[in-house]
Amino acid sequence: MMYDDALLEKLVSRADDEDCETSLPITIMVGGVIITGAILPRDEWLRQHMSLLSEKSSLTEFAKDFAADMLRHEPETTHIHLTWARIVTGGPAVPIDDYGLLRVPLSEVGAWTIGDLNPIG
């Protein structure tokens, strides 16, 4: 099912276009899973991934190709990029990985709200 949310697309597009120094906290639902984190501009998400890939000398060239391909093939806003991403489970939120970097197609976001969701208790 294709989900079209012009407001979310505009929000992500603005974050991608601006040199954001402060991250916008957001909570999204993807396939019934609640994920909370902060919107990260696409270029910063890409820079951080390139840095992680470049830490392994065998992946340095791949990191460059990865960045070039992504920039060449994605002129439009199609994904939301998160940092500090965590899965909300009803207990303590579970980090996505050590870096909390996550990329989700906008078409897969079924619901969203501004703000970082922290379980009470």
mmCIF file of N, CA and C in Angstrom:
data_model
loop_
_atom_site.group_PDB
_atom_site.id
_atom_site.type_symbol
_atom_site.label_atom_id
_atom_site.label_comp_id
_atom_site.label_asym_id
_atom_site.label_seq_id
_atom_site.Cartn_x
_atom_site.Cartn_y
_atom_site.Cartn_z
ATOM 1 N N MET A 1 0.837 -1.175 0.000
ATOM 2 C CA MET A 1 0.000 0.000 0.000
ATOM 3 C C MET A 1 0.886 1.243 0.000
ATOM 4 N N MET A 2 0.612 2.150 -0.892
ATOM 5 C CA MET A 2 1.373 3.386 -1.002
ATOM 6 C C MET A 2 0.736 4.437 -0.110
ATOM 7 N N TYR A 3 1.499 4.991 0.792
ATOM 8 C CA TYR A 3 1.014 6.004 1.715
ATOM 9 C C TYR A 3 1.568 7.343 1.273
ATOM 10 N N ASP A 4 0.691 8.305 1.035
ATOM 11 C CA ASP A 4 1.124 9.599 0.548
ATOM 12 C C ASP A 4 0.789 10.659 1.589
ATOM 13 N N ASP A 5 1.798 11.201 2.218
ATOM 14 C CA ASP A 5 1.599 12.225 3.232
ATOM 15 C C ASP A 5 2.429 13.444 2.833
ATOM 16 N N ALA A 6 1.780 14.402 2.192
ATOM 17 C CA ALA A 6 2.467 15.592 1.685
ATOM 18 C C ALA A 6 3.107 16.399 2.812
ATOM 19 N N LEU A 7 2.479 16.415 3.970
ATOM 20 C CA LEU A 7 3.026 17.175 5.095
ATOM 21 C C LEU A 7 4.331 16.562 5.593
ATOM 22 N N LEU A 8 4.373 15.237 5.730
ATOM 23 C CA LEU A 8 5.599 14.570 6.145
ATOM 24 C C LEU A 8 6.687 14.764 5.091
ATOM 25 N N GLU A 9 6.314 14.642 3.832
ATOM 26 C CA GLU A 9 7.291 14.844 2.759
ATOM 27 C C GLU A 9 7.866 16.264 2.808
ATOM 28 N N LYS A 10 7.015 17.241 3.035
ATOM 29 C CA LYS A 10 7.472 18.633 3.116
ATOM 30 C C LYS A 10 8.403 18.832 4.313
ATOM 31 N N LEU A 11 8.063 18.233 5.439
ATOM 32 C CA LEU A 11 8.880 18.332 6.650
ATOM 33 C C LEU A 11 10.270 17.736 6.413
ATOM 34 N N VAL A 12 10.314 16.550 5.827
ATOM 35 C CA VAL A 12 11.586 15.882 5.558
ATOM 36 C C VAL A 12 12.372 16.651 4.498
ATOM 37 N N SER A 13 11.697 17.131 3.476
ATOM 38 C CA SER A 13 12.352 17.898 2.426
ATOM 39 C C SER A 13 13.004 19.156 2.994
ATOM 40 N N ARG A 14 12.303 19.814 3.889
ATOM 41 C CA ARG A 14 12.847 21.028 4.510
ATOM 42 C C ARG A 14 14.083 20.692 5.352
ATOM 43 N N ALA A 15 14.006 19.599 6.096
ATOM 44 C CA ALA A 15 15.161 19.174 6.891
ATOM 45 C C ALA A 15 16.336 18.831 5.980
ATOM 46 N N ASP A 16 16.062 18.213 4.827
ATOM 47 C CA ASP A 16 17.124 17.852 3.883
ATOM 48 C C ASP A 16 17.752 19.088 3.249
ATOM 49 N N ASP A 17 16.941 20.114 2.993
ATOM 50 C CA ASP A 17 17.416 21.308 2.296
ATOM 51 C C ASP A 17 18.152 22.281 3.198
ATOM 52 N N GLU A 18 17.819 22.282 4.469
ATOM 53 C CA GLU A 18 18.417 23.239 5.381
ATOM 54 C C GLU A 18 19.631 22.646 6.071
ATOM 55 N N ASP A 19 20.496 23.532 6.500
ATOM 56 C CA ASP A 19 21.664 23.112 7.266
ATOM 57 C C ASP A 19 21.235 23.084 8.725
ATOM 58 N N CYS A 20 20.540 22.033 9.111
ATOM 59 C CA CYS A 20 19.963 21.940 10.447
ATOM 60 C C CYS A 20 21.035 21.666 11.488
ATOM 61 N N GLU A 21 21.123 22.532 12.470
ATOM 62 C CA GLU A 21 22.049 22.286 13.572
ATOM 63 C C GLU A 21 21.335 21.588 14.723
ATOM 64 N N THR A 22 20.015 21.728 14.779
ATOM 65 C CA THR A 22 19.250 21.028 15.806
ATOM 66 C C THR A 22 18.374 19.998 15.114
ATOM 67 N N SER A 23 18.364 18.810 15.638
ATOM 68 C CA SER A 23 17.567 17.734 15.059
ATOM 69 C C SER A 23 16.128 17.846 15.531
ATOM 70 N N LEU A 24 15.205 17.500 14.654
ATOM 71 C CA LEU A 24 13.787 17.518 14.985
ATOM 72 C C LEU A 24 13.379 16.132 15.464
ATOM 73 N N PRO A 25 12.968 16.002 16.746
ATOM 74 C CA PRO A 25 12.537 14.693 17.225
ATOM 75 C C PRO A 25 11.234 14.266 16.542
ATOM 76 N N ILE A 26 11.154 12.981 16.220
ATOM 77 C CA ILE A 26 9.973 12.466 15.537
ATOM 78 C C ILE A 26 9.767 11.005 15.936
ATOM 79 N N THR A 27 8.522 10.581 15.916
ATOM 80 C CA THR A 27 8.167 9.185 16.136
ATOM 81 C C THR A 27 7.355 8.743 14.936
ATOM 82 N N ILE A 28 7.718 7.594 14.358
ATOM 83 C CA ILE A 28 7.027 7.087 13.176
ATOM 84 C C ILE A 28 6.568 5.649 13.429
ATOM 85 N N MET A 29 5.575 5.238 12.658
ATOM 86 C CA MET A 29 5.133 3.851 12.697
ATOM 87 C C MET A 29 5.381 3.258 11.309
ATOM 88 N N VAL A 30 6.113 2.150 11.293
ATOM 89 C CA VAL A 30 6.442 1.475 10.047
ATOM 90 C C VAL A 30 6.070 0.011 10.185
ATOM 91 N N GLY A 31 5.066 -0.422 9.440
ATOM 92 C CA GLY A 31 4.641 -1.821 9.503
ATOM 93 C C GLY A 31 4.246 -2.265 10.897
ATOM 94 N N GLY A 32 3.648 -1.388 11.675
ATOM 95 C CA GLY A 32 3.222 -1.717 13.022
ATOM 96 C C GLY A 32 4.299 -1.542 14.080
ATOM 97 N N VAL A 33 5.522 -1.203 13.669
ATOM 98 C CA VAL A 33 6.625 -0.988 14.602
ATOM 99 C C VAL A 33 6.754 0.516 14.861
ATOM 100 N N ILE A 34 6.844 0.892 16.133
ATOM 101 C CA ILE A 34 7.006 2.298 16.491
ATOM 102 C C ILE A 34 8.493 2.581 16.651
ATOM 103 N N ILE A 35 8.953 3.603 15.923
ATOM 104 C CA ILE A 35 10.358 3.999 15.949
ATOM 105 C C ILE A 35 10.424 5.467 16.326
ATOM 106 N N THR A 36 11.280 5.792 17.279
ATOM 107 C CA THR A 36 11.446 7.182 17.698
ATOM 108 C C THR A 36 12.901 7.570 17.483
ATOM 109 N N GLY A 37 13.119 8.830 17.183
ATOM 110 C CA GLY A 37 14.467 9.330 16.923
ATOM 111 C C GLY A 37 14.403 10.792 16.533
ATOM 112 N N ALA A 38 15.318 11.215 15.696
ATOM 113 C CA ALA A 38 15.351 12.600 15.234
ATOM 114 C C ALA A 38 15.660 12.606 13.743
ATOM 115 N N ILE A 39 15.001 13.516 13.023
ATOM 116 C CA ILE A 39 15.243 13.639 11.589
ATOM 117 C C ILE A 39 16.656 14.178 11.376
ATOM 118 N N LEU A 40 17.365 13.532 10.486
ATOM 119 C CA LEU A 40 18.713 13.935 10.131
ATOM 120 C C LEU A 40 18.713 14.292 8.650
ATOM 121 N N PRO A 41 19.266 15.434 8.259
ATOM 122 C CA PRO A 41 19.329 15.751 6.827
ATOM 123 C C PRO A 41 20.023 14.635 6.050
ATOM 124 N N ARG A 42 19.531 14.352 4.860
ATOM 125 C CA ARG A 42 20.048 13.257 4.041
ATOM 126 C C ARG A 42 21.561 13.338 3.864
ATOM 127 N N ASP A 43 22.081 14.525 3.585
ATOM 128 C CA ASP A 43 23.518 14.660 3.351
ATOM 129 C C ASP A 43 24.325 14.323 4.598
ATOM 130 N N GLU A 44 23.806 14.667 5.773
ATOM 131 C CA GLU A 44 24.501 14.340 7.017
ATOM 132 C C GLU A 44 24.422 12.841 7.282
ATOM 133 N N TRP A 45 23.264 12.231 7.027
ATOM 134 C CA TRP A 45 23.113 10.790 7.166
ATOM 135 C C TRP A 45 24.124 10.081 6.263
ATOM 136 N N LEU A 46 24.226 10.564 5.040
ATOM 137 C CA LEU A 46 25.158 9.990 4.076
ATOM 138 C C LEU A 46 26.606 10.176 4.541
ATOM 139 N N ARG A 47 26.954 11.365 5.041
ATOM 140 C CA ARG A 47 28.304 11.633 5.527
ATOM 141 C C ARG A 47 28.660 10.679 6.668
ATOM 142 N N GLN A 48 27.710 10.480 7.589
ATOM 143 C CA GLN A 48 27.978 9.592 8.718
ATOM 144 C C GLN A 48 28.155 8.141 8.257
ATOM 145 N N HIS A 49 27.352 7.699 7.291
ATOM 146 C CA HIS A 49 27.508 6.339 6.770
ATOM 147 C C HIS A 49 28.825 6.182 6.024
ATOM 148 N N MET A 50 29.209 7.182 5.250
ATOM 149 C CA MET A 50 30.498 7.127 4.555
ATOM 150 C C MET A 50 31.635 7.013 5.562
ATOM 151 N N SER A 51 31.528 7.747 6.652
ATOM 152 C CA SER A 51 32.554 7.706 7.687
ATOM 153 C C SER A 51 32.642 6.304 8.297
ATOM 154 N N LEU A 52 31.486 5.710 8.584
ATOM 155 C CA LEU A 52 31.474 4.353 9.146
ATOM 156 C C LEU A 52 32.065 3.339 8.169
ATOM 157 N N LEU A 53 31.687 3.454 6.893
ATOM 158 C CA LEU A 53 32.212 2.527 5.888
ATOM 159 C C LEU A 53 33.712 2.726 5.682
ATOM 160 N N SER A 54 34.165 3.978 5.740
ATOM 161 C CA SER A 54 35.577 4.277 5.511
ATOM 162 C C SER A 54 36.469 3.815 6.653
ATOM 163 N N GLU A 55 35.886 3.564 7.819
ATOM 164 C CA GLU A 55 36.676 3.061 8.943
ATOM 165 C C GLU A 55 37.283 1.701 8.625
ATOM 166 N N LYS A 56 36.654 0.983 7.718
ATOM 167 C CA LYS A 56 37.180 -0.314 7.278
ATOM 168 C C LYS A 56 37.847 -0.074 5.924
ATOM 169 N N SER A 57 39.150 -0.203 5.881
ATOM 170 C CA SER A 57 39.897 0.153 4.671
ATOM 171 C C SER A 57 39.388 -0.574 3.429
ATOM 172 N N SER A 58 38.865 -1.766 3.597
ATOM 173 C CA SER A 58 38.367 -2.515 2.442
ATOM 174 C C SER A 58 37.085 -1.925 1.867
ATOM 175 N N LEU A 59 36.423 -1.043 2.610
ATOM 176 C CA LEU A 59 35.153 -0.469 2.152
ATOM 177 C C LEU A 59 35.258 1.008 1.751
ATOM 178 N N THR A 60 36.461 1.568 1.746
ATOM 179 C CA THR A 60 36.621 2.991 1.429
ATOM 180 C C THR A 60 36.114 3.314 0.027
ATOM 181 N N GLU A 61 36.481 2.519 -0.950
ATOM 182 C CA GLU A 61 36.018 2.771 -2.331
ATOM 183 C C GLU A 61 34.512 2.572 -2.439
ATOM 184 N N PHE A 62 33.998 1.561 -1.767
ATOM 185 C CA PHE A 62 32.548 1.336 -1.770
ATOM 186 C C PHE A 62 31.836 2.556 -1.194
ATOM 187 N N ALA A 63 32.376 3.147 -0.138
ATOM 188 C CA ALA A 63 31.766 4.323 0.488
ATOM 189 C C ALA A 63 31.637 5.456 -0.515
ATOM 190 N N LYS A 64 32.668 5.667 -1.319
ATOM 191 C CA LYS A 64 32.629 6.733 -2.338
ATOM 192 C C LYS A 64 31.572 6.428 -3.395
ATOM 193 N N ASP A 65 31.538 5.174 -3.874
ATOM 194 C CA ASP A 65 30.536 4.776 -4.872
ATOM 195 C C ASP A 65 29.127 4.877 -4.315
ATOM 196 N N PHE A 66 28.966 4.465 -3.061
ATOM 197 C CA PHE A 66 27.673 4.524 -2.362
ATOM 198 C C PHE A 66 27.153 5.958 -2.363
ATOM 199 N N ALA A 67 27.994 6.898 -1.986
ATOM 200 C CA ALA A 67 27.604 8.306 -1.917
ATOM 201 C C ALA A 67 27.273 8.849 -3.297
ATOM 202 N N ALA A 68 28.108 8.555 -4.278
ATOM 203 C CA ALA A 68 27.877 9.059 -5.637
ATOM 204 C C ALA A 68 26.564 8.529 -6.198
ATOM 205 N N ASP A 69 26.314 7.232 -6.019
ATOM 206 C CA ASP A 69 25.067 6.633 -6.513
ATOM 207 C C ASP A 69 23.856 7.239 -5.833
ATOM 208 N N MET A 70 23.939 7.407 -4.523
ATOM 209 C CA MET A 70 22.799 7.944 -3.782
ATOM 210 C C MET A 70 22.482 9.369 -4.226
ATOM 211 N N LEU A 71 23.492 10.190 -4.370
ATOM 212 C CA LEU A 71 23.265 11.580 -4.770
ATOM 213 C C LEU A 71 22.766 11.674 -6.209
ATOM 214 N N ARG A 72 23.224 10.786 -7.064
ATOM 215 C CA ARG A 72 22.824 10.816 -8.465
ATOM 216 C C ARG A 72 21.384 10.326 -8.654
ATOM 217 N N HIS A 73 20.960 9.347 -7.878
ATOM 218 C CA HIS A 73 19.655 8.723 -8.087
ATOM 219 C C HIS A 73 18.535 9.253 -7.198
ATOM 220 N N GLU A 74 18.826 10.165 -6.287
ATOM 221 C CA GLU A 74 17.786 10.635 -5.383
ATOM 222 C C GLU A 74 17.664 12.152 -5.345
ATOM 223 N N PRO A 75 17.223 12.730 -6.436
ATOM 224 C CA PRO A 75 17.066 14.184 -6.425
ATOM 225 C C PRO A 75 15.836 14.628 -5.623
ATOM 226 N N GLU A 76 14.882 13.733 -5.446
ATOM 227 C CA GLU A 76 13.658 14.070 -4.711
ATOM 228 C C GLU A 76 13.689 13.466 -3.318
ATOM 229 N N THR A 77 12.811 13.971 -2.483
ATOM 230 C CA THR A 77 12.685 13.442 -1.125
ATOM 231 C C THR A 77 11.854 12.170 -1.178
ATOM 232 N N THR A 78 12.494 11.037 -0.920
ATOM 233 C CA THR A 78 11.792 9.755 -0.963
ATOM 234 C C THR A 78 11.906 8.988 0.350
ATOM 235 N N HIS A 79 12.857 9.400 1.206
ATOM 236 C CA HIS A 79 13.126 8.685 2.452
ATOM 237 C C HIS A 79 13.253 9.669 3.607
ATOM 238 N N ILE A 80 12.957 9.166 4.781
ATOM 239 C CA ILE A 80 13.238 9.914 6.007
ATOM 240 C C ILE A 80 14.495 9.294 6.608
ATOM 241 N N HIS A 81 15.407 10.142 7.043
ATOM 242 C CA HIS A 81 16.674 9.691 7.630
ATOM 243 C C HIS A 81 16.663 10.071 9.099
ATOM 244 N N LEU A 82 16.942 9.088 9.951
ATOM 245 C CA LEU A 82 16.893 9.315 11.392
ATOM 246 C C LEU A 82 18.246 9.079 12.036
ATOM 247 N N THR A 83 18.450 9.770 13.140
ATOM 248 C CA THR A 83 19.563 9.502 14.030
ATOM 249 C C THR A 83 18.968 9.249 15.403
ATOM 250 N N TRP A 84 19.717 8.605 16.270
ATOM 251 C CA TRP A 84 19.241 8.225 17.602
ATOM 252 C C TRP A 84 17.975 7.375 17.512
ATOM 253 N N ALA A 85 17.811 6.617 16.433
ATOM 254 C CA ALA A 85 16.610 5.810 16.229
ATOM 255 C C ALA A 85 16.555 4.656 17.225
ATOM 256 N N ARG A 86 15.360 4.459 17.793
ATOM 257 C CA ARG A 86 15.124 3.387 18.748
ATOM 258 C C ARG A 86 13.738 2.796 18.496
ATOM 259 N N ILE A 87 13.616 1.497 18.694
ATOM 260 C CA ILE A 87 12.322 0.828 18.582
ATOM 261 C C ILE A 87 11.647 0.909 19.946
ATOM 262 N N VAL A 88 10.405 1.351 19.945
ATOM 263 C CA VAL A 88 9.640 1.472 21.183
ATOM 264 C C VAL A 88 8.917 0.155 21.413
ATOM 265 N N THR A 89 9.125 -0.444 22.605
ATOM 266 C CA THR A 89 8.602 -1.784 22.871
ATOM 267 C C THR A 89 7.616 -1.855 24.021
ATOM 268 N N GLY A 90 7.399 -0.759 24.729
ATOM 269 C CA GLY A 90 6.577 -0.796 25.932
ATOM 270 C C GLY A 90 7.446 -0.783 27.171
ATOM 271 N N GLY A 91 8.677 -1.178 27.022
ATOM 272 C CA GLY A 91 9.684 -1.081 28.083
ATOM 273 C C GLY A 91 10.722 -0.082 27.621
ATOM 274 N N PRO A 92 11.959 -0.282 28.006
ATOM 275 C CA PRO A 92 13.006 0.615 27.507
ATOM 276 C C PRO A 92 13.103 0.519 25.978
ATOM 277 N N ALA A 93 13.293 1.658 25.320
ATOM 278 C CA ALA A 93 13.424 1.668 23.866
ATOM 279 C C ALA A 93 14.705 0.930 23.467
ATOM 280 N N VAL A 94 14.633 0.188 22.371
ATOM 281 C CA VAL A 94 15.752 -0.617 21.895
ATOM 282 C C VAL A 94 16.466 0.140 20.776
ATOM 283 N N PRO A 95 17.763 0.444 20.963
ATOM 284 C CA PRO A 95 18.495 1.162 19.906
ATOM 285 C C PRO A 95 18.544 0.343 18.619
ATOM 286 N N ILE A 96 18.483 1.028 17.492
ATOM 287 C CA ILE A 96 18.584 0.370 16.184
ATOM 288 C C ILE A 96 19.971 -0.243 16.026
ATOM 289 N N ASP A 97 21.005 0.505 16.355
ATOM 290 C CA ASP A 97 22.389 0.032 16.357
ATOM 291 C C ASP A 97 23.191 1.000 17.220
ATOM 292 N N ASP A 98 24.493 0.880 17.216
ATOM 293 C CA ASP A 98 25.326 1.760 18.041
ATOM 294 C C ASP A 98 25.193 3.225 17.652
ATOM 295 N N TYR A 99 24.829 3.493 16.403
ATOM 296 C CA TYR A 99 24.792 4.861 15.898
ATOM 297 C C TYR A 99 23.370 5.395 15.754
ATOM 298 N N GLY A 100 22.388 4.511 15.740
ATOM 299 C CA GLY A 100 21.001 4.936 15.627
ATOM 300 C C GLY A 100 20.652 5.533 14.279
ATOM 301 N N LEU A 101 21.430 5.215 13.249
ATOM 302 C CA LEU A 101 21.164 5.732 11.911
ATOM 303 C C LEU A 101 20.181 4.808 11.201
ATOM 304 N N LEU A 102 19.124 5.398 10.681
ATOM 305 C CA LEU A 102 18.083 4.600 10.030
ATOM 306 C C LEU A 102 17.535 5.370 8.839
ATOM 307 N N ARG A 103 17.234 4.658 7.770
ATOM 308 C CA ARG A 103 16.668 5.231 6.550
ATOM 309 C C ARG A 103 15.391 4.461 6.244
ATOM 310 N N VAL A 104 14.275 5.189 6.098
ATOM 311 C CA VAL A 104 12.983 4.554 5.881
ATOM 312 C C VAL A 104 12.294 5.231 4.689
ATOM 313 N N PRO A 105 11.776 4.461 3.731
ATOM 314 C CA PRO A 105 11.025 5.074 2.643
ATOM 315 C C PRO A 105 9.789 5.798 3.208
ATOM 316 N N LEU A 106 9.553 7.002 2.737
ATOM 317 C CA LEU A 106 8.372 7.750 3.191
ATOM 318 C C LEU A 106 7.097 6.965 2.913
ATOM 319 N N SER A 107 7.093 6.191 1.833
ATOM 320 C CA SER A 107 5.899 5.428 1.464
ATOM 321 C C SER A 107 5.571 4.343 2.484
ATOM 322 N N GLU A 108 6.505 4.000 3.363
ATOM 323 C CA GLU A 108 6.296 2.959 4.369
ATOM 324 C C GLU A 108 5.843 3.514 5.718
ATOM 325 N N VAL A 109 5.883 4.833 5.878
ATOM 326 C CA VAL A 109 5.494 5.445 7.149
ATOM 327 C C VAL A 109 3.974 5.520 7.202
ATOM 328 N N GLY A 110 3.388 4.792 8.150
ATOM 329 C CA GLY A 110 1.938 4.738 8.263
ATOM 330 C C GLY A 110 1.365 5.786 9.203
ATOM 331 N N ALA A 111 2.178 6.279 10.122
ATOM 332 C CA ALA A 111 1.740 7.305 11.072
ATOM 333 C C ALA A 111 2.988 7.981 11.627
ATOM 334 N N TRP A 112 2.830 9.208 12.084
ATOM 335 C CA TRP A 112 3.970 9.920 12.651
ATOM 336 C C TRP A 112 3.493 11.046 13.549
ATOM 337 N N THR A 113 4.390 11.472 14.436
ATOM 338 C CA THR A 113 4.128 12.625 15.281
ATOM 339 C C THR A 113 5.458 13.304 15.598
ATOM 340 N N ILE A 114 5.395 14.587 15.793
ATOM 341 C CA ILE A 114 6.590 15.323 16.200
ATOM 342 C C ILE A 114 6.845 14.987 17.664
ATOM 343 N N GLY A 115 8.056 14.694 17.995
ATOM 344 C CA GLY A 115 8.428 14.415 19.372
ATOM 345 C C GLY A 115 9.037 13.044 19.534
ATOM 346 N N ASP A 116 9.855 12.935 20.549
ATOM 347 C CA ASP A 116 10.546 11.701 20.910
ATOM 348 C C ASP A 116 9.675 10.953 21.909
ATOM 349 N N LEU A 117 9.312 9.746 21.580
ATOM 350 C CA LEU A 117 8.426 8.969 22.440
ATOM 351 C C LEU A 117 9.248 8.235 23.490
ATOM 352 N N ASN A 118 9.022 8.581 24.734
ATOM 353 C CA ASN A 118 9.685 7.906 25.848
ATOM 354 C C ASN A 118 8.636 7.234 26.697
ATOM 355 N N PRO A 119 8.769 5.929 26.947
ATOM 356 C CA PRO A 119 7.792 5.246 27.772
ATOM 357 C C PRO A 119 7.770 5.839 29.190
ATOM 358 N N ILE A 120 6.597 5.904 29.760
ATOM 359 C CA ILE A 120 6.439 6.403 31.131
ATOM 360 C C ILE A 120 6.617 5.238 32.085
ATOM 361 N N GLY A 121 7.339 5.479 33.174
ATOM 362 C CA GLY A 121 7.437 4.419 34.160
ATOM 363 C C GLY A 121 8.765 4.007 34.469
#
